[in-house]
Tab-separated table of C-alpha atoms in Angstrom:
chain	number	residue	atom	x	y	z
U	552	UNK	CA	77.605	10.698	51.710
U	553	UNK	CA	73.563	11.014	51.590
U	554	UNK	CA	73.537	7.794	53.278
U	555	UNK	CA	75.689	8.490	56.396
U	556	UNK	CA	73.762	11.955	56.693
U	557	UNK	CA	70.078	9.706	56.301
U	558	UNK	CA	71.695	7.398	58.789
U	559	UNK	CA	72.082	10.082	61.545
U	560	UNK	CA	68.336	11.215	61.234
U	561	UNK	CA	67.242	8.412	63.074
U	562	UNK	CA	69.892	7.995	65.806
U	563	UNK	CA	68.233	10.082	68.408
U	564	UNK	CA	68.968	7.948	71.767
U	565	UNK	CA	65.244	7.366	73.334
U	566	UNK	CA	64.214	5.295	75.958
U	567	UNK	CA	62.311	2.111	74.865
U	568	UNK	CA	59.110	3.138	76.776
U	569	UNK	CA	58.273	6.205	74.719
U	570	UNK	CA	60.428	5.586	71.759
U	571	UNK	CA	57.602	4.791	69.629
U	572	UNK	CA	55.579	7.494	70.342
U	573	UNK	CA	58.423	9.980	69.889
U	574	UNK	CA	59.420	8.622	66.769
U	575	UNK	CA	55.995	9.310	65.171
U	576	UNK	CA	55.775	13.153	66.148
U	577	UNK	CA	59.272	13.291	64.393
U	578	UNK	CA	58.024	11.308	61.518
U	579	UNK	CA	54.726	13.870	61.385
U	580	UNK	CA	56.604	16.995	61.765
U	581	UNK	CA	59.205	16.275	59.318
U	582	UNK	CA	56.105	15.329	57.128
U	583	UNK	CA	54.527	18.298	57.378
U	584	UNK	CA	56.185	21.091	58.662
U	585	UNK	CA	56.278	24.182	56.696
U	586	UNK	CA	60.163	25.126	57.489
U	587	UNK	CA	61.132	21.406	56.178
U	588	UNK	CA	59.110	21.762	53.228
U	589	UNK	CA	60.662	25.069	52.382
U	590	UNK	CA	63.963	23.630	52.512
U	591	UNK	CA	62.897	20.571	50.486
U	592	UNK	CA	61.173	22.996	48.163
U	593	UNK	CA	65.244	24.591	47.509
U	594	UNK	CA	66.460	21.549	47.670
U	595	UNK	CA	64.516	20.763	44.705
U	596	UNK	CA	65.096	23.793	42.688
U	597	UNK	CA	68.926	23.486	43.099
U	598	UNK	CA	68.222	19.695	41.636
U	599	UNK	CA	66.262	21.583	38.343
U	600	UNK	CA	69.290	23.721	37.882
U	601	UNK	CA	71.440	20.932	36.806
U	602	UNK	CA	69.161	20.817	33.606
U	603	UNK	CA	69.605	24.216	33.318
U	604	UNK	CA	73.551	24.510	32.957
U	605	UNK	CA	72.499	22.438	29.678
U	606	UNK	CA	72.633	25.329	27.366
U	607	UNK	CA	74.134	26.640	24.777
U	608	UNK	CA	74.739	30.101	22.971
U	609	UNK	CA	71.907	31.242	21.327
U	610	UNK	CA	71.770	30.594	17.508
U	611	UNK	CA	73.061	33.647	15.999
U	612	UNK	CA	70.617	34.382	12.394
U	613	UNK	CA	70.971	37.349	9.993
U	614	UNK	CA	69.483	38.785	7.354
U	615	UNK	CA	70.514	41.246	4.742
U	616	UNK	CA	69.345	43.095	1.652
U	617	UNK	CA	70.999	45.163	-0.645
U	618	UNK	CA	69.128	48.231	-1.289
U	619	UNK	CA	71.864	49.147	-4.287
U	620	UNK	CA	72.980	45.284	-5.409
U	621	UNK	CA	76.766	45.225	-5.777
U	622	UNK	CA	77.508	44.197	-9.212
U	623	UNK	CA	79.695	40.902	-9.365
U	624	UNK	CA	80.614	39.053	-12.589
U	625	UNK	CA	78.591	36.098	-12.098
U	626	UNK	CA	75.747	38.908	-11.278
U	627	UNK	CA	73.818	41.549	-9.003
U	628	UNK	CA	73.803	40.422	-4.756
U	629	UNK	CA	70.896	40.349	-3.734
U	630	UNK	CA	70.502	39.757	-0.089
U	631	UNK	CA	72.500	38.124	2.459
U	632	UNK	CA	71.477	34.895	4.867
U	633	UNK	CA	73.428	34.044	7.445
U	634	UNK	CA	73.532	31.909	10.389
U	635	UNK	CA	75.822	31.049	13.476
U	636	UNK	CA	76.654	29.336	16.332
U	637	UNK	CA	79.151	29.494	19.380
U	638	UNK	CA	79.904	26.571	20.939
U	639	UNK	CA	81.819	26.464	24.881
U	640	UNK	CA	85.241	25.057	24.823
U	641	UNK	CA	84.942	20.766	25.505
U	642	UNK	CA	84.416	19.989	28.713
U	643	UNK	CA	82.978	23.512	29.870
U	644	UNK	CA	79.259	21.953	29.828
U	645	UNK	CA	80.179	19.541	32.055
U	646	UNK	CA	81.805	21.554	34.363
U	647	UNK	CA	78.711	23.244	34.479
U	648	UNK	CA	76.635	19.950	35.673
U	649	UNK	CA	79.010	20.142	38.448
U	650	UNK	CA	78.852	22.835	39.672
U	651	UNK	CA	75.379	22.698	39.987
U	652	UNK	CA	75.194	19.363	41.100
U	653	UNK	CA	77.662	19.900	44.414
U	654	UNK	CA	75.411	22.867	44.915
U	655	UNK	CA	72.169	20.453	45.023
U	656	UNK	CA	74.701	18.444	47.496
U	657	UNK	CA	75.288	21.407	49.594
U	658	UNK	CA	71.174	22.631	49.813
U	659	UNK	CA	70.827	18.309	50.503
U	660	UNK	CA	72.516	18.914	53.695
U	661	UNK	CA	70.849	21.987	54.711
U	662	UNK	CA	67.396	19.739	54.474
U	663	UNK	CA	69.191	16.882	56.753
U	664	UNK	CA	70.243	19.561	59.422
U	665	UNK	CA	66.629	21.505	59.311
U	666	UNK	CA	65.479	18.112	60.112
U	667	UNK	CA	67.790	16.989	62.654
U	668	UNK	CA	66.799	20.315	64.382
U	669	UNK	CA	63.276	19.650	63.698
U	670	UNK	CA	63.525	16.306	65.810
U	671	UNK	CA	65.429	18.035	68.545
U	672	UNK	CA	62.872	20.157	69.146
U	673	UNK	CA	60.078	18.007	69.394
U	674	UNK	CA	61.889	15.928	71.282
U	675	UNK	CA	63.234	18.888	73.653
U	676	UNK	CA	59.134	19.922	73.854
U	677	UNK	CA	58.094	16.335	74.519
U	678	UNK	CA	60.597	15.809	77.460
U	679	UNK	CA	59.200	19.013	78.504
U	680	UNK	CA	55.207	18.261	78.495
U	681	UNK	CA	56.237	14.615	80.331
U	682	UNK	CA	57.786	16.618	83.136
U	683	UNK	CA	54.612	18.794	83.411
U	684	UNK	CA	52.435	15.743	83.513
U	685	UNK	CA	54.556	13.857	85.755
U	686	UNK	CA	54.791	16.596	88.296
U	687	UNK	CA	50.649	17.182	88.224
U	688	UNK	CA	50.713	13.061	89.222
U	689	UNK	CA	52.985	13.991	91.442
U	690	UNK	CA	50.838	17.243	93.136
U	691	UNK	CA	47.600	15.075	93.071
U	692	UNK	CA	49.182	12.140	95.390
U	693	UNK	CA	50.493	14.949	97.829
U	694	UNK	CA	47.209	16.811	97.792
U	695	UNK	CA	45.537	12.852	98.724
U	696	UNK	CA	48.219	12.679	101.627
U	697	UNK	CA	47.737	15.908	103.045
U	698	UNK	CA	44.131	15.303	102.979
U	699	UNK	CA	44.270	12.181	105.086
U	700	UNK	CA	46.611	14.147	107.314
U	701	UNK	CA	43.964	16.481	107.810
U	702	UNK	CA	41.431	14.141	108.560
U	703	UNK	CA	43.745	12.705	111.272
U	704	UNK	CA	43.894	16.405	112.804
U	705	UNK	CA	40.401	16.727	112.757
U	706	UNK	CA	40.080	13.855	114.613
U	707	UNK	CA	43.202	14.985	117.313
U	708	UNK	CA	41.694	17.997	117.223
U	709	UNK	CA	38.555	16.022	118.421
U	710	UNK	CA	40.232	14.258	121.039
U	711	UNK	CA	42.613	17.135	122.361
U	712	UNK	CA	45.614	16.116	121.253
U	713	UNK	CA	46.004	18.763	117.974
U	714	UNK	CA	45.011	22.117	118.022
U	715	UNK	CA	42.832	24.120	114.935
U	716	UNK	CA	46.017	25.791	113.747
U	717	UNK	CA	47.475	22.097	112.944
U	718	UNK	CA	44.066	21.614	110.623
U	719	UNK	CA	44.519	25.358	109.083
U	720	UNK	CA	48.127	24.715	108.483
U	721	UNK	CA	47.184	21.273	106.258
U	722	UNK	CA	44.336	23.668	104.244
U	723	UNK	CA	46.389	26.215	103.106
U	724	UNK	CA	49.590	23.364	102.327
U	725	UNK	CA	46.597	22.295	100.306
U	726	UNK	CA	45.869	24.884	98.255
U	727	UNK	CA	49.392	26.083	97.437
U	728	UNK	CA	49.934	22.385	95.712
U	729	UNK	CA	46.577	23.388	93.972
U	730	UNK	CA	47.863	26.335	93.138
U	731	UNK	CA	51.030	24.818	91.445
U	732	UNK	CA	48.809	22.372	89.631
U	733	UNK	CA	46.745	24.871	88.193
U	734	UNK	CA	49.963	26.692	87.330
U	735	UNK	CA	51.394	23.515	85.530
U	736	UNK	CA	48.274	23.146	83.803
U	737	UNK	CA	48.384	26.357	81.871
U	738	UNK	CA	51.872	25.512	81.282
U	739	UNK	CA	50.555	22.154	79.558
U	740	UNK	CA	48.418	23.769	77.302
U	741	UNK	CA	52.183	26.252	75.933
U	742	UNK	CA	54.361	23.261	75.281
U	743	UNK	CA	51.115	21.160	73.925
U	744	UNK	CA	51.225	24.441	71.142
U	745	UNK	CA	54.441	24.521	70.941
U	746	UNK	CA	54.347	20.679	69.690
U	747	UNK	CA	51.183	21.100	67.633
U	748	UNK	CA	52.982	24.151	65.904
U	749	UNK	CA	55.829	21.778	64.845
U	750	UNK	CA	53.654	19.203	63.545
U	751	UNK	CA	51.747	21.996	61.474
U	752	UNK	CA	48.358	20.922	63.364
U	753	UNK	CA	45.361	22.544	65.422
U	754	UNK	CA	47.202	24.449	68.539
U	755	UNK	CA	45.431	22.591	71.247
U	756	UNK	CA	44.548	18.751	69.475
U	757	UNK	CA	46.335	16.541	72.647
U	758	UNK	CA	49.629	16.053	72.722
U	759	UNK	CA	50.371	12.261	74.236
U	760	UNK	CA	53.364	11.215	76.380
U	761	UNK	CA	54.174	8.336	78.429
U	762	UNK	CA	53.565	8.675	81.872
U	763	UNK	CA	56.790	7.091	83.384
U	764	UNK	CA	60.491	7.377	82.094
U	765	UNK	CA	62.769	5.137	83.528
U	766	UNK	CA	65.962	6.784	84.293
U	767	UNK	CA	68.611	4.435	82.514
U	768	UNK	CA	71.073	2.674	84.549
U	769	UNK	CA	74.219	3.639	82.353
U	770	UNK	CA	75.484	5.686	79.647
U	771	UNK	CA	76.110	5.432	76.478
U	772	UNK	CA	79.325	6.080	75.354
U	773	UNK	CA	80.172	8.944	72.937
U	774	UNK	CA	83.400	9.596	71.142
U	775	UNK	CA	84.419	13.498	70.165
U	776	UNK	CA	85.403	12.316	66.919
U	777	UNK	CA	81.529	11.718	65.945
U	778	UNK	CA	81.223	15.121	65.550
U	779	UNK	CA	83.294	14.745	62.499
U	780	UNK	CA	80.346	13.219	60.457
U	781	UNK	CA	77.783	15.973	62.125
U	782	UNK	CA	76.102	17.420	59.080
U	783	UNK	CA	76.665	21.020	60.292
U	784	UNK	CA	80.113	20.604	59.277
U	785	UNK	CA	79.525	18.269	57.010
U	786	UNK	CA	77.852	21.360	55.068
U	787	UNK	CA	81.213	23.064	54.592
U	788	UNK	CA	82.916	20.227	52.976
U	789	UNK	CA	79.931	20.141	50.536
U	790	UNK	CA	80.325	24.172	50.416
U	791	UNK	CA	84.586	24.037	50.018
U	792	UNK	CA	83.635	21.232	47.001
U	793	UNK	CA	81.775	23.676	45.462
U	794	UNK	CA	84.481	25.899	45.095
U	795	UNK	CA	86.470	23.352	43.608
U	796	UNK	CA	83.890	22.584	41.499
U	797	UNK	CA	82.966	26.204	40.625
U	798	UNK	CA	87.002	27.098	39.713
U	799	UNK	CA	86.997	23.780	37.505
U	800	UNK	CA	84.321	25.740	35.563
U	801	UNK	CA	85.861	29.064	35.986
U	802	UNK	CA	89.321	27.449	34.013
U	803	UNK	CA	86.804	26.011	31.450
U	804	UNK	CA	85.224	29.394	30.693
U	805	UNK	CA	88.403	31.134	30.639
U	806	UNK	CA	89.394	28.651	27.205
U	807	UNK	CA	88.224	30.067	23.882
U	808	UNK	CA	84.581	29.781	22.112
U	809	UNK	CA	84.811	28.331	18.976
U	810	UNK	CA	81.891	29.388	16.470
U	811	UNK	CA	80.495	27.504	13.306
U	812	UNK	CA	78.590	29.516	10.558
U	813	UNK	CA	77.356	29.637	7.060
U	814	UNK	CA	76.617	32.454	4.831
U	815	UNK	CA	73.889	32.363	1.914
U	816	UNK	CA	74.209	35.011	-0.601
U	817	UNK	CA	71.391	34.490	-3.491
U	818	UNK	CA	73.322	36.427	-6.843
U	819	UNK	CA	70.855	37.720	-9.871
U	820	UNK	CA	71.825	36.040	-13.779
U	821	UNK	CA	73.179	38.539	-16.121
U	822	UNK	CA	71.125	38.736	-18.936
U	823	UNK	CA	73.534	39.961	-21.079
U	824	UNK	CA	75.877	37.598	-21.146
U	825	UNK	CA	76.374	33.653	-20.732
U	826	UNK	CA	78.969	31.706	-18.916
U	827	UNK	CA	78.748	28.679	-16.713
U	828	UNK	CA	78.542	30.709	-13.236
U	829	UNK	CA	76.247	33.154	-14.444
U	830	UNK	CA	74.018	34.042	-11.892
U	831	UNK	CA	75.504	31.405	-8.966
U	832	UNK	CA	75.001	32.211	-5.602
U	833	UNK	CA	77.121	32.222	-2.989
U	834	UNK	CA	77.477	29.390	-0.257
U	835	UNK	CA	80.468	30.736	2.692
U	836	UNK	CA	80.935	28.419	5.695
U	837	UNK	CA	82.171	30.340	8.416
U	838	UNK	CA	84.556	29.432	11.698
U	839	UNK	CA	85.414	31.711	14.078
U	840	UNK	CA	86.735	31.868	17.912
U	841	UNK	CA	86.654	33.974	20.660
U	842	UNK	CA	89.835	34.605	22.816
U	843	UNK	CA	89.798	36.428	26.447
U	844	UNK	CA	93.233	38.382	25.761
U	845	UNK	CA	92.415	41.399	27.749
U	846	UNK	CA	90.284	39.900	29.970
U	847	UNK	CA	91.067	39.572	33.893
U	848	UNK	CA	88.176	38.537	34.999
U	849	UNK	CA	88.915	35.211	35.430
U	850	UNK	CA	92.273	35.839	37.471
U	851	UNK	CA	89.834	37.957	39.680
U	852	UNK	CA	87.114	35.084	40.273
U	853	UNK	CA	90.276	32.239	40.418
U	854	UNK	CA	91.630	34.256	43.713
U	855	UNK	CA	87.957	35.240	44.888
U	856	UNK	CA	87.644	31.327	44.737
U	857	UNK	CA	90.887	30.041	46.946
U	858	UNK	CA	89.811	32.797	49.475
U	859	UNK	CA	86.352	31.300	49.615
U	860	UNK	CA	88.101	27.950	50.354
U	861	UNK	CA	90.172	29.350	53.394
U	862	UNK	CA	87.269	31.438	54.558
U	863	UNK	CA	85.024	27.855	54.191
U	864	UNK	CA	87.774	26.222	56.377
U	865	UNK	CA	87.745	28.920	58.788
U	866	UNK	CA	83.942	28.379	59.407
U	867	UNK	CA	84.703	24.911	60.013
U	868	UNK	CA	86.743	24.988	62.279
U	869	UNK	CA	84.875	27.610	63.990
U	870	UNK	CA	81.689	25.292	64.472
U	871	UNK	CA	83.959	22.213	65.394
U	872	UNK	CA	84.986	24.569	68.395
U	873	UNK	CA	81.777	25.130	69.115
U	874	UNK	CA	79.704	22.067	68.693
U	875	UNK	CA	82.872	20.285	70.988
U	876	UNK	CA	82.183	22.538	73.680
U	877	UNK	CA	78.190	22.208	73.546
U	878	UNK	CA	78.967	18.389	73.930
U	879	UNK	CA	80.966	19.150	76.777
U	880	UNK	CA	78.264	20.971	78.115
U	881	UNK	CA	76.094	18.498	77.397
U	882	UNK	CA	77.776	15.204	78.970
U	883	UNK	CA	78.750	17.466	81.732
U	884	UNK	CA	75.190	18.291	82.713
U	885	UNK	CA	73.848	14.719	81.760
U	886	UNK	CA	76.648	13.648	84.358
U	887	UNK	CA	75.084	16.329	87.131
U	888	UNK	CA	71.538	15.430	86.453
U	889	UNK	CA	72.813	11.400	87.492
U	890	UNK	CA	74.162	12.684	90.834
U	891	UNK	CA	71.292	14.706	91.671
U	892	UNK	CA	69.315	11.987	90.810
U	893	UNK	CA	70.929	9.204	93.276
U	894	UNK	CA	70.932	11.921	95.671
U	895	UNK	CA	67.482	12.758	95.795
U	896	UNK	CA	66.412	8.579	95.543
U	897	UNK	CA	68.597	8.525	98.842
U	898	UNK	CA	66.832	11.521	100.445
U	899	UNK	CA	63.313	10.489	98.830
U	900	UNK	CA	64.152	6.933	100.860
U	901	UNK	CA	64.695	8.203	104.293
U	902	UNK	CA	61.955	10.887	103.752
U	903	UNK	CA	59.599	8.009	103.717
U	904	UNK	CA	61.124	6.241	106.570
U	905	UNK	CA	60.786	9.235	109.059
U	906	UNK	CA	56.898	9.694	107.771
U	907	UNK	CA	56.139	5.771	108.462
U	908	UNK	CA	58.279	6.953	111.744
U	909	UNK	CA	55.181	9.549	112.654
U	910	UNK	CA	52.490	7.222	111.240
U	911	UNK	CA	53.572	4.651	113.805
U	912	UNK	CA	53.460	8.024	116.671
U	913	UNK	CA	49.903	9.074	115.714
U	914	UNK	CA	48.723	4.889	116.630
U	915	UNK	CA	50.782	5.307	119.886
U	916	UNK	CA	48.474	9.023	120.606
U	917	UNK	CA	50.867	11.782	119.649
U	918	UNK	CA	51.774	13.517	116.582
U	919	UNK	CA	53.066	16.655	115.272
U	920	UNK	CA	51.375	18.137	112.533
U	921	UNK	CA	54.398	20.378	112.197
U	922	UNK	CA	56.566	17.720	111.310
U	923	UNK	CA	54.139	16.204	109.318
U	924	UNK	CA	54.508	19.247	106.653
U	925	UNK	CA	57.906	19.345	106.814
U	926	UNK	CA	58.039	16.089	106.144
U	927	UNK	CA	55.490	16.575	103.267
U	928	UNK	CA	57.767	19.219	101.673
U	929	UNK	CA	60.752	17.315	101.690
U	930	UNK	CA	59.061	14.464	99.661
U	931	UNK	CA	57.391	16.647	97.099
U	932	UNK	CA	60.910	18.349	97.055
U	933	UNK	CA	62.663	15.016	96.173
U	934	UNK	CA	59.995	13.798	93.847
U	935	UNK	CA	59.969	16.827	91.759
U	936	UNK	CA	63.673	16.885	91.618
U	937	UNK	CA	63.700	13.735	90.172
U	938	UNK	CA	61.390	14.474	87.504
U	939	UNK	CA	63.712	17.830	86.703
U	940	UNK	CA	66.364	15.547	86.688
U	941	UNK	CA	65.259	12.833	84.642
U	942	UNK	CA	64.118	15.204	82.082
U	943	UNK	CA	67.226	16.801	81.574
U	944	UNK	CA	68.554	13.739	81.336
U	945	UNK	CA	66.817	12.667	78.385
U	946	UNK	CA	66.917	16.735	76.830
U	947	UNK	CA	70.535	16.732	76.894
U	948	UNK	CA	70.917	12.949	75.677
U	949	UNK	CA	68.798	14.176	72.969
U	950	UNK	CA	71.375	16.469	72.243
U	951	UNK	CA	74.501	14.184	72.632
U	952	UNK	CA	72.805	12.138	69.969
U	953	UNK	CA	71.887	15.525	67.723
U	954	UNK	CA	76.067	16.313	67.901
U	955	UNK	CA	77.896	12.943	67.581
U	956	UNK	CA	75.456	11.075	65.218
């Protein structure tokens, strides 16, 4: 079981272009973030308490003195010694170690999905920081176009065949694309924090992405039944087998306690007479056992224990119903983000065709700077969409691979 769950740590679909770099911000984060290390931290201590079900009863010792010594006839009592011990019922030890142990397997699985959510996140932040980047690219080649624009109005303008307005027009396009850049850049420096904070590192050390993601030409496949192996419900079969387990020890403890003992009684010669046993003491092994008659207690914990198992099952099926329906979600918008992408690679096409269509005007004499922006919108309209769309591609195939593996 530990090595399906290890398995699906590193099953996060990337693409081949930035897998590598992804892969070591998981690695780092899962190295050194405080949350995981919590969680390995109980993880840990539920290990140590398998040594502690090791116990037994303590060691039951007595002693007595007689302040007026009964007088036997091989002598005068003394004192009294005594020593005991109770020993659990066979088997009840181990049933202990059980226990214990499927509750180390159940915190085990807690650490895997921490993990797993760990790596979603960084990936869901990296996706993130390469659309910011990607857009700025994006903002800086428009800003270059509309400047050579406006140099071809100024010199229209020149020649009176553009008017001022046309050059004003191309300024302030200008500085609204600035003013998104700027914009994006102050959101850089958020998700660049928000990645540094998983990692456990300095809030604003750089944050590296690749500057180009492919958008894959098909999809993988993914079968609902994969979600049958996610560790989120994987975590209530480890729960409902510590039930079992702890009802296994409940029977156990319910059996009788069988003791073992010895009694020392040290007896005083009499000096007035003289026999073979005068003066022997007293050596009195000792067994004893312990029986719950009037005890319901462990009726009680026997039915707390087979509701725990339907109210575990319950839970189960509760998360099944909803990690199925954020899968739907997921493929669903996957699915939209691949329309909207061929749409806008269809639109982005033809936008350049009509601006290589007014290029070829403006060498004939006449242009219109009006179309010209439109023109320019539409583009940075289509390019940004396809950035969007490309990184919630990759988001929600994050999360595909987070459910079914």
């Amino acid at each position: 079981m530990r090595y399906i769950i290890l398995i699906g740590l590193v099953f996060f679909a990337f693409a081949e272009v930035n897998a590598q770099d992804l892969a070591s911000y998981i690695q780092e984060a899962e190295k050194n973030n405080p949350e995981i290390q919590a969680f390995e931290l109980r993880y840990n201590i539920a290990e140590e308490k398998v040594n502690e079900v090791d116990w037994l009863p303590n060691t039951e010792i007595g002693v007595g003195y007689f302040i007026s010594e009964p007088e036997t006839r091989t002598g005068a009592q003394r004192a009294r010694f005594s020593v005991k011990q109770m020993l659990p019922w066979f088997g009840t030890i181990s049933a202990r170690e059980n226990y214990a142990s499927s509750m180390a397997e159940a915190q085990f699985v807690e650490v895997t999905i921490a993990k797993r959510k760990l790596a979603l996140s960084v990936s869901q932040f990296y996706y993130q920081l390469y659309e910011i980047r990607a857009k700025q690219e994006v903002l800086d080649e428009n800003i270059a176009l509309l400047q050579t624009y406006e140099r071809l109005a100024l010199t229209s303008v020149e020649v009176g065949k553009a008017s001022a307005v046309d050059v004003l027009r191309l300024q302030i396009r200008q500085n609204e694309l600035q003013q998104e850049k700027d914009v994006l850049i102050q959101q850089d420096k958020g998700i660049q924090a928000a990645i540094n904070g998983l990692l456990n590192r300095e809030y604003d050390k750089d944050a590296l992405v690749v500057s180009y993601l492919e958008f894959p030409k098909e999809d993988n496949f993914y079968s609902y039944e994969a979600l049958s192996v996610n560790p989120e419900l994987l975590k209530y079969d480890k729960l409902y087998e510590s039930v079992a387990q702890s009802e296994l020890l409940n029977q156990r403890e319910a059996l009788p306690m069988i003791g073992f003992g010895l009694d020392y009684v040290p007896v005083s010669e009499r000096p007035d007479m003289n026999f073979s046993d005068n003066g022997k003491d007293i050596v009195m092994p000792m067994v004893s056992i312990t029986i719950p008659i009037f005890n319901n207690r462990y009726k009680s914990i026997s039915k707390q224990n087979e509701l725990r198992k339907q109210e575990i099952q319950s839970q189960k099926d509760e998360r099944l119903n909803v990690l199925v329906a954020e899968l739907s979600k997921a493929i669903s918008q996957r699915n939209q983000s691949r329309i909207k992408f061929n749409t806008q690679e269809k639109n982005l096409k033809q936008a350049e065709d009509a601006e290589e269509i007014l290029i070829k005007n403006y060498e004939t004499g006449t242009i219109d700077f009006n179309d010209v922006l439109d023109i320019q919108e539409l583009q940075l309209k289509f390019q940004m969409g396809q950035i969007e769309t490309t990184k919630l591609y990759y988001v929600q195939t994050a999360l595909i691979n987070y459910l079914t593996n």
